[in-house]
Protein backbone atom coordinates (compact mmCIF):
# COMPACT_ATOMS: atom_id res chain seq x y z
CA UNK A 1 0.00 0.00 0.00
CA UNK A 2 1.07 3.59 -0.55
CA UNK A 3 0.66 5.39 2.72
CA UNK A 4 1.28 8.89 4.00
CA UNK A 5 1.55 9.92 7.64
CA UNK A 6 0.92 13.60 8.38
CA UNK A 7 2.72 14.46 11.62
CA UNK A 8 6.00 12.65 12.31
CA UNK A 9 6.13 12.65 16.11
CA UNK A 10 5.91 9.72 18.52
CA UNK A 11 2.87 8.26 16.76
CA UNK A 12 3.44 9.27 13.13
CA UNK A 13 7.12 8.39 12.97
CA UNK A 14 6.82 5.05 14.74
CA UNK A 15 3.74 4.10 12.71
CA UNK A 16 5.47 5.16 9.49
CA UNK A 17 8.55 3.11 10.36
CA UNK A 18 6.46 0.01 11.21
CA UNK A 19 4.25 0.32 8.11
CA UNK A 20 7.34 0.56 5.91
CA UNK A 21 8.95 -2.36 7.69
CA UNK A 22 6.06 -4.66 6.78
CA UNK A 23 6.44 -3.67 3.14
CA UNK A 24 4.25 -0.61 2.59
CA UNK A 25 5.58 2.42 0.74
CA UNK A 26 5.51 5.25 3.28
CA UNK A 27 5.95 9.02 3.22
CA UNK A 28 6.14 10.83 6.57
CA UNK A 29 5.18 14.49 6.39
CA UNK A 30 5.89 17.10 9.04
CA UNK A 31 5.57 20.87 8.93
CA UNK A 32 8.59 21.24 11.21
CA UNK A 33 11.31 21.71 8.59
CA UNK A 34 14.13 21.19 11.09
CA UNK A 35 12.66 17.86 12.16
CA UNK A 36 12.32 16.75 8.54
CA UNK A 37 15.91 17.76 7.79
CA UNK A 38 17.09 15.80 10.83
CA UNK A 39 15.12 12.75 9.73
CA UNK A 40 16.40 13.04 6.18
CA UNK A 41 19.94 13.15 7.58
CA UNK A 42 19.30 9.96 9.58
CA UNK A 43 18.93 11.66 12.97
CA UNK A 44 15.92 10.56 15.05
CA UNK A 45 14.60 13.48 17.11
CA UNK A 46 12.99 11.31 19.83
CA UNK A 47 14.19 8.39 21.91
CA UNK A 48 12.16 5.24 21.39
CA UNK A 49 13.84 1.83 21.73
CA UNK A 50 14.60 0.28 18.34
CA UNK A 51 13.29 3.23 16.32
CA UNK A 52 16.57 4.51 14.94
CA UNK A 53 17.55 1.15 13.48
CA UNK A 54 14.07 0.59 12.05
CA UNK A 55 13.98 4.01 10.36
CA UNK A 56 17.49 3.67 8.96
CA UNK A 57 16.79 0.19 7.58
CA UNK A 58 13.60 1.19 5.80
CA UNK A 59 15.02 4.45 4.45
CA UNK A 60 17.99 2.50 3.07
CA UNK A 61 15.67 -0.06 1.48
CA UNK A 62 13.66 2.72 -0.18
CA UNK A 63 10.31 2.23 1.55
CA UNK A 64 10.37 5.27 3.87
CA UNK A 65 11.01 8.92 3.19
CA UNK A 66 10.37 12.31 4.77
CA UNK A 67 9.04 15.57 3.43
CA UNK A 68 7.53 18.89 4.50
CA UNK A 69 5.08 18.80 1.59
CA UNK A 70 1.56 17.54 2.29
CA UNK A 71 0.91 17.74 -1.45
CA UNK A 72 3.78 15.33 -2.13
CA UNK A 73 2.49 12.92 0.53
CA UNK A 74 -1.15 13.08 -0.59
CA UNK A 75 -0.34 12.79 -4.30
CA UNK A 76 1.74 9.65 -3.79
CA UNK A 77 -0.60 7.82 -1.38
CA UNK A 78 -3.89 5.94 -1.29
CA UNK A 79 -4.29 6.15 2.47
CA UNK A 80 -3.46 9.30 4.43
CA UNK A 81 -3.08 9.06 8.19
CA UNK A 82 -3.36 12.16 10.35
CA UNK A 83 -1.10 11.96 13.43
CA UNK A 84 -0.80 15.59 14.52
CA UNK A 85 -1.08 16.82 18.12
CA UNK A 86 -4.44 17.31 19.82
CA UNK A 87 -3.30 19.30 22.86
CA UNK A 88 -5.50 20.40 25.74
CA UNK A 89 -6.89 23.91 26.06
CA UNK A 90 -6.93 25.66 29.46
CA UNK A 91 -10.52 24.48 30.09
CA UNK A 92 -9.59 20.84 29.42
CA UNK A 93 -11.23 20.65 25.99
CA UNK A 94 -9.20 19.53 22.98
CA UNK A 95 -7.53 22.03 20.69
CA UNK A 96 -8.45 20.69 17.25
CA UNK A 97 -6.83 23.39 15.18
CA UNK A 98 -4.05 21.09 13.90
CA UNK A 99 -6.60 18.48 12.79
CA UNK A 100 -8.75 21.10 11.10
CA UNK A 101 -5.71 22.70 9.46
CA UNK A 102 -4.49 19.38 8.08
CA UNK A 103 -8.00 18.49 6.82
CA UNK A 104 -8.04 21.77 4.87
CA UNK A 105 -4.54 21.20 3.52
CA UNK A 106 -5.42 17.68 2.37
CA UNK A 107 -8.61 18.99 0.74
CA UNK A 108 -6.69 21.69 -1.10
CA UNK A 109 -4.32 19.23 -2.81
CA UNK A 110 -6.53 16.11 -3.21
CA UNK A 111 -6.96 15.26 -6.89
CA UNK A 112 -8.29 11.69 -6.73
CA UNK A 113 -10.10 9.33 -4.31
CA UNK A 114 -8.30 9.10 -0.94
CA UNK A 115 -8.92 7.48 2.41
CA UNK A 116 -8.23 9.99 5.17
CA UNK A 117 -7.61 8.23 8.47
CA UNK A 118 -7.56 10.00 11.78
CA UNK A 119 -5.00 8.41 14.10
CA UNK A 120 -4.76 11.35 16.49
CA UNK A 121 -6.83 11.06 19.67
CA UNK A 122 -9.90 13.20 19.08
CA UNK A 123 -13.30 13.82 20.68
CA UNK A 124 -16.23 11.78 19.48
CA UNK A 125 -17.84 13.35 16.37
CA UNK A 126 -14.55 14.81 15.09
CA UNK A 127 -14.63 12.49 12.06
CA UNK A 128 -17.86 14.12 10.95
CA UNK A 129 -16.24 17.56 11.17
CA UNK A 130 -13.18 16.37 9.26
CA UNK A 131 -15.41 15.00 6.48
CA UNK A 132 -17.36 18.27 6.32
CA UNK A 133 -14.14 20.29 6.20
CA UNK A 134 -12.62 18.21 3.40
CA UNK A 135 -15.85 18.46 1.36
CA UNK A 136 -15.96 22.20 1.84
CA UNK A 137 -12.34 22.93 0.91
CA UNK A 138 -11.87 20.41 -1.91
CA UNK A 139 -12.64 22.49 -4.95
CA UNK A 140 -11.98 19.52 -7.28
CA UNK A 141 -14.90 17.71 -5.53
CA UNK A 142 -13.19 14.34 -5.63
CA UNK A 143 -14.51 11.41 -3.63
CA UNK A 144 -12.97 10.47 -0.31
CA UNK A 145 -13.68 8.53 2.87
CA UNK A 146 -12.87 9.44 6.45
CA UNK A 147 -11.85 6.66 8.84
CA UNK A 148 -11.11 6.69 12.55
CA UNK A 149 -8.20 4.46 13.56
CA UNK A 150 -7.18 5.31 17.13
CA UNK A 151 -3.66 4.45 18.23
CA UNK A 152 -2.95 2.49 21.41
CA UNK A 153 0.86 2.37 21.36
CA UNK A 154 2.74 3.14 24.55
CA UNK A 155 5.88 5.24 24.43
CA UNK A 156 8.84 3.13 25.48
CA UNK A 157 7.44 -0.01 23.85
CA UNK A 158 5.89 1.63 20.81
CA UNK A 159 7.39 -0.62 18.13
CA UNK A 160 6.37 -3.83 19.88
CA UNK A 161 2.91 -2.40 20.53
CA UNK A 162 2.49 -1.44 16.89
CA UNK A 163 3.86 -4.68 15.49
CA UNK A 164 1.79 -6.87 17.87
CA UNK A 165 -1.31 -4.91 18.81
CA UNK A 166 -4.05 -6.42 20.98
CA UNK A 167 -6.56 -5.12 18.46
CA UNK A 168 -6.92 -2.68 15.61
CA UNK A 169 -9.96 -0.44 15.69
CA UNK A 170 -11.28 0.80 12.37
CA UNK A 171 -14.18 3.22 12.50
CA UNK A 172 -16.06 3.74 9.24
CA UNK A 173 -19.43 5.10 8.21
CA UNK A 174 -19.60 3.00 5.02
CA UNK A 175 -18.03 -0.20 3.72
CA UNK A 176 -15.94 1.35 0.96
CA UNK A 177 -12.66 2.00 2.87
CA UNK A 178 -12.75 -1.24 4.91
CA UNK A 179 -10.92 -3.47 2.41
CA UNK A 180 -8.06 -0.99 1.98
CA UNK A 181 -7.75 -0.53 5.76
CA UNK A 182 -7.63 -4.30 6.23
CA UNK A 183 -4.90 -4.47 3.58
CA UNK A 184 -2.86 -1.85 5.48
CA UNK A 185 -3.11 -3.92 8.65
CA UNK A 186 -3.03 -7.41 7.14
CA UNK A 187 0.70 -7.97 7.95
CA UNK A 188 0.11 -7.28 11.65
CA UNK A 189 -2.01 -10.39 12.21
CA UNK A 190 -4.12 -8.75 14.93
CA UNK A 191 -7.88 -8.86 15.50
CA UNK A 192 -9.58 -6.04 13.60
CA UNK A 193 -12.64 -4.44 15.16
CA UNK A 194 -14.75 -2.52 12.68
CA UNK A 195 -17.10 0.04 14.22
CA UNK A 196 -18.81 3.26 13.25
CA UNK A 197 -16.63 6.37 13.45
CA UNK A 198 -18.15 7.80 16.63
CA UNK A 199 -17.68 4.51 18.48
CA UNK A 200 -14.06 4.20 17.34
CA UNK A 201 -13.34 7.70 18.58
CA UNK A 202 -15.00 6.90 21.91
CA UNK A 203 -13.07 3.64 22.32
CA UNK A 204 -9.79 5.55 22.60
CA UNK A 205 -10.96 7.99 25.28
CA UNK A 206 -12.84 5.22 27.10
CA UNK A 207 -9.79 2.92 27.15
CA UNK A 208 -7.33 5.56 28.36
CA UNK A 209 -9.74 6.81 31.01
CA UNK A 210 -10.29 3.26 32.26
CA UNK A 211 -6.53 2.68 32.59
CA UNK A 212 -6.13 5.99 34.43
CA UNK A 213 -9.02 4.95 36.67
CA UNK A 214 -7.22 1.72 37.52
CA UNK A 215 -4.09 3.68 38.49
CA UNK A 216 -6.07 6.09 40.66
CA UNK A 217 -7.93 3.19 42.23
CA UNK A 218 -4.71 1.56 43.44
CA UNK A 219 -3.40 4.97 44.51
CA UNK A 220 -6.52 5.55 46.60
CA UNK A 221 -5.92 2.11 48.13
CA UNK A 222 -2.33 3.17 48.86
CA UNK A 223 -3.71 5.90 51.14
CA UNK A 224 -5.85 3.38 52.99
CA UNK A 225 -2.91 0.97 53.24
CA UNK A 226 -0.75 3.67 54.83
CA UNK A 227 -3.50 4.44 57.34
CA UNK A 228 -4.23 0.81 58.10
CA UNK A 229 -0.67 -0.54 58.13
CA UNK A 230 -1.16 -2.76 55.07
CA UNK A 231 1.11 -3.16 52.03
CA UNK A 232 -0.36 -1.91 48.75
CA UNK A 233 1.96 -4.14 46.68
CA UNK A 234 0.60 -7.22 48.40
CA UNK A 235 -2.95 -5.95 47.96
CA UNK A 236 -2.29 -5.32 44.25
CA UNK A 237 -0.80 -8.80 43.79
CA UNK A 238 -3.79 -10.38 45.48
CA UNK A 239 -6.28 -8.35 43.47
CA UNK A 240 -4.39 -8.62 40.20
CA UNK A 241 -4.21 -12.41 40.34
CA UNK A 242 -7.93 -12.36 39.59
CA UNK A 243 -8.04 -12.65 35.78
CA UNK A 244 -11.06 -10.38 35.67
CA UNK A 245 -8.95 -7.61 37.22
CA UNK A 246 -5.35 -8.25 36.04
CA UNK A 247 -2.14 -6.98 37.68
CA UNK A 248 -1.32 -4.35 35.02
CA UNK A 249 -1.89 -0.70 35.90
CA UNK A 250 -2.10 -1.58 39.59
CA UNK A 251 1.21 -0.01 40.58
CA UNK A 252 0.82 2.55 43.33
CA UNK A 253 3.04 5.60 42.99
CA UNK A 254 3.08 9.23 41.97
CA UNK A 255 0.24 8.67 39.53
CA UNK A 256 -0.05 8.85 35.77
CA UNK A 257 1.50 11.52 33.57
CA UNK A 258 2.67 11.83 29.99
CA UNK A 259 1.20 13.39 26.91
CA UNK A 260 -1.89 11.16 26.81
CA UNK A 261 -3.60 10.20 30.07
CA UNK A 262 -3.89 13.65 31.68
CA UNK A 263 -5.08 15.32 28.50
CA UNK A 264 -7.33 12.48 27.37
CA UNK A 265 -9.01 12.34 30.75
CA UNK A 266 -9.76 16.03 30.93
CA UNK A 267 -10.88 15.89 27.29
CA UNK A 268 -13.27 13.03 28.05
CA UNK A 269 -14.71 14.85 31.06
CA UNK A 270 -15.22 17.89 28.85
CA UNK A 271 -16.76 15.88 26.01
CA UNK A 272 -19.19 14.18 28.41
CA UNK A 273 -20.07 17.56 29.88
CA UNK A 274 -20.84 18.97 26.42
CA UNK A 275 -23.01 15.96 25.67
CA UNK A 276 -24.90 16.59 28.92
CA UNK A 277 -23.33 14.10 31.36
CA UNK A 278 -21.24 15.09 34.33
CA UNK A 279 -18.50 12.45 34.52
CA UNK A 280 -17.85 12.75 38.27
CA UNK A 281 -16.14 9.36 38.37
CA UNK A 282 -13.35 10.65 36.13
CA UNK A 283 -13.12 13.93 38.03
CA UNK A 284 -12.33 11.86 41.12
CA UNK A 285 -9.67 9.96 39.14
CA UNK A 286 -7.97 13.28 38.36
CA UNK A 287 -8.27 14.43 41.96
CA UNK A 288 -6.59 11.28 43.30
CA UNK A 289 -3.83 11.67 40.71
CA UNK A 290 -3.02 15.20 41.96
CA UNK A 291 -3.29 14.10 45.57
CA UNK A 292 -0.57 11.45 45.13
CA UNK A 293 1.99 14.08 44.15
CA UNK A 294 0.91 16.39 46.99
CA UNK A 295 1.13 13.54 49.49
CA UNK A 296 4.62 12.63 48.27
CA UNK A 297 5.88 16.22 48.52
CA UNK A 298 4.40 16.37 52.02
CA UNK A 299 6.28 13.16 52.88
CA UNK A 300 9.54 14.74 51.68
CA UNK A 301 8.83 17.82 53.82
CA UNK A 302 7.91 15.73 56.86
CA UNK A 303 11.15 13.77 56.51
CA UNK A 304 13.57 16.62 55.76
CA UNK A 305 11.63 19.46 57.45
CA UNK A 306 12.99 22.69 55.87
CA UNK A 307 13.96 22.15 52.23
CA UNK A 308 15.71 25.48 51.62
CA UNK A 309 19.34 24.90 50.59
CA UNK A 310 19.10 21.14 51.22
CA UNK A 311 20.91 19.07 48.61
CA UNK A 312 18.38 16.59 47.24
CA UNK A 313 19.22 13.95 44.68
CA UNK A 314 16.59 13.02 42.11
CA UNK A 315 16.54 9.84 40.06
CA UNK A 316 14.20 9.88 37.07
CA UNK A 317 12.62 12.69 35.07
CA UNK A 318 10.69 11.07 32.22
CA UNK A 319 6.99 10.39 32.79
CA UNK A 320 7.74 6.66 32.67
CA UNK A 321 10.76 4.44 31.91
CA UNK A 322 12.19 3.82 28.44
CA UNK A 323 11.27 7.20 27.02
CA UNK A 324 12.75 10.69 26.93
CA UNK A 325 9.27 12.21 27.06
CA UNK A 326 8.75 14.63 29.96
CA UNK A 327 5.37 16.01 28.88
CA UNK A 328 3.13 16.20 32.01
CA UNK A 329 5.70 14.11 33.88
CA UNK A 330 4.90 13.69 37.57
CA UNK A 331 8.67 13.71 38.15
CA UNK A 332 9.01 17.20 36.68
CA UNK A 333 6.11 18.46 38.81
CA UNK A 334 7.77 17.14 41.98
CA UNK A 335 11.14 18.66 40.99
CA UNK A 336 9.46 22.00 40.33
CA UNK A 337 7.81 21.90 43.76
CA UNK A 338 11.18 21.18 45.41
CA UNK A 339 12.84 24.05 43.51
CA UNK A 340 10.08 26.35 44.72
CA UNK A 341 10.94 25.43 48.30
CA UNK A 342 14.59 26.31 47.72
CA UNK A 343 16.11 22.80 47.51
CA UNK A 344 19.36 22.33 45.59
CA UNK A 345 18.74 19.55 43.15
CA UNK A 346 21.05 17.09 41.43
CA UNK A 347 19.41 14.84 38.88
CA UNK A 348 20.02 11.85 36.69
CA UNK A 349 17.79 10.23 34.09
CA UNK A 350 19.06 7.77 31.47
CA UNK A 351 17.31 9.54 28.56
CA UNK A 352 15.31 12.60 29.62
CA UNK A 353 18.01 15.04 30.74
CA UNK A 354 18.37 16.90 27.43
CA UNK A 355 14.65 17.64 27.27
CA UNK A 356 14.53 18.62 30.97
CA UNK A 357 17.50 20.97 30.53
CA UNK A 358 15.42 22.94 28.02
CA UNK A 359 12.84 23.81 30.69
CA UNK A 360 14.93 23.58 33.90
CA UNK A 361 18.45 24.72 32.94
CA UNK A 362 19.65 25.35 36.50
CA UNK A 363 19.60 21.83 37.94
CA UNK A 364 22.84 19.97 38.57
CA UNK A 365 22.74 17.32 35.80
CA UNK A 366 24.84 14.27 36.75
CA UNK A 367 26.31 11.46 34.67
CA UNK A 368 25.08 8.63 36.86
CA UNK A 369 23.03 7.88 40.01
CA UNK A 370 26.17 7.75 42.19
CA UNK A 371 27.11 11.33 41.34
CA UNK A 372 23.55 12.29 42.31
CA UNK A 373 23.86 10.49 45.65
CA UNK A 374 27.24 12.09 46.41
CA UNK A 375 26.67 14.62 49.20
CA UNK A 376 22.86 14.35 49.04
CA UNK A 377 20.74 14.66 52.16
CA UNK A 378 18.07 12.52 50.57
CA UNK A 379 17.55 10.59 47.36
CA UNK A 380 14.18 10.76 45.65
CA UNK A 381 13.08 8.22 43.05
CA UNK A 382 10.57 9.60 40.56
CA UNK A 383 10.71 7.26 37.54
CA UNK A 384 11.02 3.46 37.72
CA UNK A 385 13.89 2.91 35.27
CA UNK A 386 15.29 -0.65 35.50
CA UNK A 387 18.75 0.86 35.88
CA UNK A 388 17.74 2.15 39.34
CA UNK A 389 16.55 -1.26 40.53
CA UNK A 390 20.06 -2.69 40.21
CA UNK A 391 21.95 0.13 41.96
CA UNK A 392 24.76 -0.73 44.38
CA UNK A 393 22.82 0.33 47.46
CA UNK A 394 25.83 0.09 49.78
CA UNK A 395 27.81 2.45 47.56
CA UNK A 396 24.86 4.86 47.41
CA UNK A 397 24.62 4.88 51.21
CA UNK A 398 28.30 5.65 51.65
CA UNK A 399 28.08 8.61 49.29
CA UNK A 400 25.08 10.24 50.97
CA UNK A 401 25.14 12.70 53.85
CA UNK A 402 22.01 11.05 55.26
CA UNK A 403 20.87 7.59 54.17
CA UNK A 404 17.33 8.70 53.29
CA UNK A 405 15.44 7.44 50.25
CA UNK A 406 11.94 8.55 49.32
CA UNK A 407 10.69 6.25 46.61
CA UNK A 408 7.76 7.55 44.57
CA UNK A 409 7.67 4.38 42.45
CA UNK A 410 8.08 1.57 45.00
CA UNK A 411 11.08 0.04 43.22
CA UNK A 412 12.76 -1.33 46.36
CA UNK A 413 11.64 -3.63 49.14
CA UNK A 414 11.21 -1.69 52.40
CA UNK A 415 12.70 -4.63 54.34
CA UNK A 416 15.84 -4.79 52.21
CA UNK A 417 16.34 -1.02 52.37
CA UNK A 418 15.82 -0.83 56.09
CA UNK A 419 18.23 -3.68 56.77
CA UNK A 420 20.75 -1.88 54.54
CA UNK A 421 20.52 1.03 56.98
CA UNK A 422 18.30 3.42 55.04
CA UNK A 423 15.40 5.50 56.22
CA UNK A 424 13.19 4.37 53.36
CA UNK A 425 9.74 5.74 52.61
CA UNK A 426 7.60 4.64 49.70
CA UNK A 427 3.93 4.69 48.68
CA UNK A 428 1.22 2.68 50.41
CA UNK A 429 3.41 0.45 52.54
P1 LIG B 1 4.00 14.71 18.69
O1 LIG B 1 3.90 16.10 19.19
O2 LIG B 1 5.10 13.83 19.13
O3 LIG B 1 4.01 14.72 17.09
C1 LIG B 1 3.16 15.45 16.30
C2 LIG B 1 3.89 15.93 15.05
O4 LIG B 1 2.95 16.59 14.20
C3 LIG B 1 5.01 16.93 15.34
O5 LIG B 1 6.21 16.46 14.77
C4 LIG B 1 4.53 18.21 14.66
O6 LIG B 1 5.60 18.98 14.12
C5 LIG B 1 3.64 17.66 13.57
N1 LIG B 1 2.64 18.61 13.06
C6 LIG B 1 1.86 19.49 13.73
N2 LIG B 1 1.06 20.15 12.88
C7 LIG B 1 1.32 19.68 11.65
C8 LIG B 1 0.84 19.98 10.36
N3 LIG B 1 -0.10 20.91 10.19
N4 LIG B 1 1.34 19.32 9.31
C9 LIG B 1 2.31 18.39 9.47
N5 LIG B 1 2.81 18.06 10.69
C10 LIG B 1 2.32 18.70 11.75
O7 LIG B 1 2.57 14.05 19.04
P2 LIG B 1 2.28 12.49 19.25
O8 LIG B 1 2.67 12.10 20.63
O9 LIG B 1 2.78 11.74 18.08
O10 LIG B 1 0.68 12.51 19.24
C11 LIG B 1 -0.08 12.67 18.06
C12 LIG B 1 -1.49 12.25 18.33
O11 LIG B 1 -1.53 10.85 18.69
C13 LIG B 1 -2.16 12.98 19.50
O12 LIG B 1 -3.51 13.12 19.22
C14 LIG B 1 -1.98 12.00 20.65
O13 LIG B 1 -2.97 12.18 21.65
C15 LIG B 1 -2.14 10.67 19.96
N6 LIG B 1 -1.49 9.54 20.63
C16 LIG B 1 -0.27 9.67 21.19
C17 LIG B 1 0.32 8.58 21.80
C18 LIG B 1 1.67 8.70 22.45
O14 LIG B 1 2.04 7.80 23.22
N7 LIG B 1 2.43 9.74 22.20
C19 LIG B 1 -0.33 7.34 21.81
C20 LIG B 1 -1.57 7.23 21.20
C21 LIG B 1 -2.15 8.34 20.61
Coordinates of N, CA and C and ligand atoms in Angstrom, one line a residue, residues 6-12 29-32 35 70 83-86 98 102 105 119-121 151-155 204 259-260 263-264 325 327, ligand 1:
X6 N 0.7 12.2 8.2 CA 0.9 13.6 8.4 C 1.1 13.8 9.9
X7 N 2.3 14.4 10.2 CA 2.7 14.5 11.6 C 3.7 13.3 11.9
X8 N 5.0 13.7 12.1 CA 6.0 12.6 12.3 C 6.6 12.7 13.7
X9 N 5.7 12.7 14.7 CA 6.1 12.6 16.1 C 6.1 11.2 16.6
X10 N 5.9 11.1 17.9 CA 5.9 9.7 18.5 C 5.0 8.8 17.7
X11 N 3.8 9.2 17.4 CA 2.9 8.3 16.8 C 3.2 8.2 15.3
X12 N 3.3 9.3 14.6 CA 3.4 9.3 13.1 C 4.7 8.6 12.7
X29 N 5.2 13.0 6.6 CA 5.2 14.5 6.4 C 5.2 15.2 7.8
X30 N 6.0 16.3 7.8 CA 5.9 17.1 9.0 C 6.1 18.5 8.6
X31 N 5.4 19.5 9.3 CA 5.6 20.9 8.9 C 6.7 21.5 9.7
X32 N 7.4 20.7 10.5 CA 8.6 21.2 11.2 C 9.8 20.9 10.3
X35 N 12.9 19.3 11.9 CA 12.7 17.9 12.2 C 12.8 17.0 10.9
X70 N 2.8 18.4 2.2 CA 1.6 17.5 2.3 C 1.1 17.1 0.9
X83 N -1.7 12.3 12.1 CA -1.1 12.0 13.4 C -0.5 13.2 14.0
X84 N -1.3 14.3 14.0 CA -0.8 15.6 14.5 C -1.3 15.7 16.0
X85 N -0.7 16.7 16.7 CA -1.1 16.8 18.1 C -2.5 17.3 18.3
X86 N -3.1 16.8 19.4 CA -4.4 17.3 19.8 C -4.3 17.8 21.3
X98 N -5.0 21.8 14.8 CA -4.0 21.1 13.9 C -4.8 20.1 13.0
X102 N -5.0 20.4 9.0 CA -4.5 19.4 8.1 C -5.6 18.9 7.1
X105 N -5.7 21.3 4.4 CA -4.5 21.2 3.5 C -4.7 20.0 2.6
X119 N -5.7 9.2 13.1 CA -5.0 8.4 14.1 C -4.8 9.2 15.4
X120 N -4.9 10.5 15.3 CA -4.8 11.4 16.5 C -5.9 11.0 17.4
X121 N -5.7 11.3 18.7 CA -6.8 11.1 19.7 C -7.7 12.3 19.7
X151 N -4.9 5.1 18.0 CA -3.7 4.4 18.2 C -3.5 4.1 19.7
X152 N -3.1 2.9 20.0 CA -3.0 2.5 21.4 C -1.5 2.3 21.8
X153 N -0.5 2.6 21.0 CA 0.9 2.4 21.4 C 1.2 3.1 22.6
X154 N 2.2 2.5 23.4 CA 2.7 3.1 24.6 C 4.2 3.6 24.3
X155 N 4.5 4.8 24.6 CA 5.9 5.2 24.4 C 6.8 4.3 25.3
X204 N -11.1 5.1 22.2 CA -9.8 5.5 22.6 C -9.9 6.3 23.9
X259 N 1.9 12.5 27.8 CA 1.2 13.4 26.9 C -0.2 12.9 26.6
X260 N -0.6 11.7 27.2 CA -1.9 11.2 26.8 C -2.9 11.1 28.0
X263 N -4.3 14.5 29.5 CA -5.1 15.3 28.5 C -6.3 14.6 28.0
X264 N -6.2 13.2 27.9 CA -7.3 12.5 27.4 C -8.4 12.4 28.4
X325 N 10.4 11.3 27.0 CA 9.3 12.2 27.1 C 9.0 12.7 28.5
X327 N 6.6 15.3 28.9 CA 5.4 16.0 28.9 C 4.5 15.5 30.0
Ligands
LIG1 P1 4.0 14.7 18.7 O1 3.9 16.1 19.2 O2 5.1 13.8 19.1 O3 4.0 14.7 17.1 C1 3.2 15.5 16.3 C2 3.9 15.9 15.0 O4 3.0 16.6 14.2 C3 5.0 16.9 15.3 O5 6.2 16.5 14.8 C4 4.5 18.2 14.7 O6 5.6 19.0 14.1 C5 3.6 17.7 13.6 N1 2.6 18.6 13.1 C6 1.9 19.5 13.7 N2 1.1 20.1 12.9 C7 1.3 19.7 11.7 C8 0.8 20.0 10.4 N3 -0.1 20.9 10.2 N4 1.3 19.3 9.3 C9 2.3 18.4 9.5 N5 2.8 18.1 10.7 C10 2.3 18.7 11.8 O7 2.6 14.1 19.0 P2 2.3 12.5 19.3 O8 2.7 12.1 20.6 O9 2.8 11.7 18.1 O10 0.7 12.5 19.2 C11 -0.1 12.7 18.1 C12 -1.5 12.3 18.3 O11 -1.5 10.9 18.7 C13 -2.2 13.0 19.5 O12 -3.5 13.1 19.2 C14 -2.0 12.0 20.7 O13 -3.0 12.2 21.6 C15 -2.1 10.7 20.0 N6 -1.5 9.5 20.6 C16 -0.3 9.7 21.2 C17 0.3 8.6 21.8 C18 1.7 8.7 22.5 O14 2.0 7.8 23.2 N7 2.4 9.7 22.2 C19 -0.3 7.3 21.8 C20 -1.6 7.2 21.2 C21 -2.2 8.3 20.6

